[in-house]
CSV table of C-alpha atoms in Angstrom, one decimal:
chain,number,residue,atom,x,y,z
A,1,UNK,CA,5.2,-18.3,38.9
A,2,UNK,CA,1.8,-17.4,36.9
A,3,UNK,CA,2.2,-15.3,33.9
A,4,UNK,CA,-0.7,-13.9,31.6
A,5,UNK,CA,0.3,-14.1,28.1
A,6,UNK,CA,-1.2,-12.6,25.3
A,7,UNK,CA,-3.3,-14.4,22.4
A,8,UNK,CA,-3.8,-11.4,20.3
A,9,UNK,CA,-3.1,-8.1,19.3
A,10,UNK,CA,-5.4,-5.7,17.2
A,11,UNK,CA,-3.6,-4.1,14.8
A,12,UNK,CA,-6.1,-1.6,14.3
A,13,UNK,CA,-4.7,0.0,17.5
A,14,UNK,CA,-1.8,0.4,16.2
A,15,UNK,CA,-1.0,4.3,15.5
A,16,UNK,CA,-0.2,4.1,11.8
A,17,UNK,CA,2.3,6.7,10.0
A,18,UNK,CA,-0.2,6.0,7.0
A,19,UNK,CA,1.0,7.0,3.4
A,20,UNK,CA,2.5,10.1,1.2
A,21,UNK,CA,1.2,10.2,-2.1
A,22,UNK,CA,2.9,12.4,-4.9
A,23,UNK,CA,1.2,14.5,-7.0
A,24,UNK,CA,2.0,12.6,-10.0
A,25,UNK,CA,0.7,9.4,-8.4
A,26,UNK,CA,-2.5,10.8,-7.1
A,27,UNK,CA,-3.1,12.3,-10.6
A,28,UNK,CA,-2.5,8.6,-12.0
A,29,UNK,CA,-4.5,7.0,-9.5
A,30,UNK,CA,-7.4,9.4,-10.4
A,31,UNK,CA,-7.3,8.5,-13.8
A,32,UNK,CA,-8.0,4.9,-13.1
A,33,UNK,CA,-10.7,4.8,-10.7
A,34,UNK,CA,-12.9,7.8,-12.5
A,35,UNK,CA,-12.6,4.4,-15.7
A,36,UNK,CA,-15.0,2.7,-13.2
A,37,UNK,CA,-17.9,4.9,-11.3
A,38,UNK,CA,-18.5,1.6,-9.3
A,39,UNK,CA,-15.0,1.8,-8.0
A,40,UNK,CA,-14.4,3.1,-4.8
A,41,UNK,CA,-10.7,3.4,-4.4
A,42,UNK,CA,-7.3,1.7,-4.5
A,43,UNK,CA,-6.6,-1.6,-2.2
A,44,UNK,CA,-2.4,-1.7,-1.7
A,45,UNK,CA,-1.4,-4.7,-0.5
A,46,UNK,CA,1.9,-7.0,-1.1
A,47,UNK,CA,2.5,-10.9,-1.2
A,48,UNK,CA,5.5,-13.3,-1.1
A,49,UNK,CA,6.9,-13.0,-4.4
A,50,UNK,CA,10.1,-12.1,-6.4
A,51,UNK,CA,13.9,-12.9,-5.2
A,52,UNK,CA,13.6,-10.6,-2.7
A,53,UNK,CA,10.7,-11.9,-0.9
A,54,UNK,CA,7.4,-9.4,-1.1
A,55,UNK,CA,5.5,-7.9,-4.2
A,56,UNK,CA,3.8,-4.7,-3.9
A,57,UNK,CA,-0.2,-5.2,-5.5
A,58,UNK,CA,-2.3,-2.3,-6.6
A,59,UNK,CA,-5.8,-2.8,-7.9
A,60,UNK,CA,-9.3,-1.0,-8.1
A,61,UNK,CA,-11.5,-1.9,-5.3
A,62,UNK,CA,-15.6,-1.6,-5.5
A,63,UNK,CA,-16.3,-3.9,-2.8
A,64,UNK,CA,-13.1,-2.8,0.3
A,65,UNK,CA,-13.2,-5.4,2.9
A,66,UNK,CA,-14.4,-3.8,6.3
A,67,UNK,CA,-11.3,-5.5,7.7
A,68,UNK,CA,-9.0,-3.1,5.7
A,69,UNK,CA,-7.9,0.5,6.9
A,70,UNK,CA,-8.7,3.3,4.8
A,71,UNK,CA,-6.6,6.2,4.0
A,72,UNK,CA,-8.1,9.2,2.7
A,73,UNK,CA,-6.3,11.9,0.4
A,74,UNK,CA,-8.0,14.8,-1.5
A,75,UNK,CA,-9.5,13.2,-4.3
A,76,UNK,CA,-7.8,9.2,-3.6
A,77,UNK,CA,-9.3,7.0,-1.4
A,78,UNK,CA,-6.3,3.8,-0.3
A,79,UNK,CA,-7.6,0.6,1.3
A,80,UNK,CA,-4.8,-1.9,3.0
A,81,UNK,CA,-5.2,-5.0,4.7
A,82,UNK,CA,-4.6,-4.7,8.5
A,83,UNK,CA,-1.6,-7.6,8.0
A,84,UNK,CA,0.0,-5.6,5.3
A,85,UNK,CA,0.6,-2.5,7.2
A,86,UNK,CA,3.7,-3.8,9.3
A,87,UNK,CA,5.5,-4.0,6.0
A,88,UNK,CA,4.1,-1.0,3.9
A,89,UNK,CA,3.7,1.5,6.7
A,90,UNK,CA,5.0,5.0,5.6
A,91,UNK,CA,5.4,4.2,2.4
A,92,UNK,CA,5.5,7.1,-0.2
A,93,UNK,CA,4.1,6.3,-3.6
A,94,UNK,CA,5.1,7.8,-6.5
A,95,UNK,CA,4.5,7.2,-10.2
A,96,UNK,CA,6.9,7.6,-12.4
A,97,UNK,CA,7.8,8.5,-16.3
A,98,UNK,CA,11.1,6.2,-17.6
A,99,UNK,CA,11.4,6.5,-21.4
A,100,UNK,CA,8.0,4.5,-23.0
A,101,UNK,CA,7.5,2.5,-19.3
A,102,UNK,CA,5.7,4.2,-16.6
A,103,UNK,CA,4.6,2.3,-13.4
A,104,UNK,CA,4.0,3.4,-9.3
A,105,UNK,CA,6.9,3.4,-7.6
A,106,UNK,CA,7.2,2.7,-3.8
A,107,UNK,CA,9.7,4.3,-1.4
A,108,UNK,CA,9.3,2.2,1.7
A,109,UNK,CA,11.5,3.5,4.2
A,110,UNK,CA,11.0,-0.5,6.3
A,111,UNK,CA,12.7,-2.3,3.0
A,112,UNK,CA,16.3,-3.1,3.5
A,113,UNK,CA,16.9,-4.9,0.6
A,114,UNK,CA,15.6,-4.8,-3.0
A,115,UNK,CA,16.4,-6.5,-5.9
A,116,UNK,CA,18.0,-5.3,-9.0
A,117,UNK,CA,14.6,-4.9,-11.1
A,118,UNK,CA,13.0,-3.5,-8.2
A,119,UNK,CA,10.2,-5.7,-8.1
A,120,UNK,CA,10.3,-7.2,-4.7
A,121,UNK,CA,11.9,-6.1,-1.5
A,122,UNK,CA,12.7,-7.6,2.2
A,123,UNK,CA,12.3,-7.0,5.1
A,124,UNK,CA,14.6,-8.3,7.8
């Protein structure tokens, strides 16, 4: 029998859900890039990390790899690396206001389990 298997698959042909950003965390997310002219958006990505197994990361870009997928909002530009998106997919971000600690918070509707600081989440 002769099967053709396949090597690869290009994510970016993928239809992505993208993201949802609240008005609270756009407004955030303005604040820091309009710090840095030079900056050209946020990158959200996540690594292994935590008990749970994957960390959410958030930092100022100026220099986006042409690898990554950009996601455009009204005044917020989001980069992601094509081998995050699996995990991070329709995420909505928020940011959030809890007594003297604020912070974004992610509502990824692909995490089934978190843990109790909410710092990492799994996937199964």
């Amino acid at each position: 029998m002769n099967t053709a298997g396949i090597n690869y698959i290009s994510h970016n042909n993928f239809m992505w859900k993208g993201f949802k950003l609240t008005k609270t965390a756009e407004k955030q997310m303005i604040i820091l890039i309009n710090k840095n002219p030079e900056v050209k958006g946020l990158c959200l990505s996540i690594k292994k990390s935590g008990c749970a197994g994957f960390k959410y990361i958030m930092n100022l870009t100026k220099n986006p790899s042409s690898e990554d997928l950009k996601f455009s909002f009204k005044n917020v530009t989001l980069f992601v690396p094509v081998q995050a998106m699996p995990f991070i997919d329709g995420t909505e971000i928020d940011y959030i206001y809890d007594g003297l600690n604020q912070n974004f918070k992610f509502q990824n509707p692909k995490a089934q389990h978190s843990c109790g600081c909410g710092e990492s989440f799994s996937i199964e």
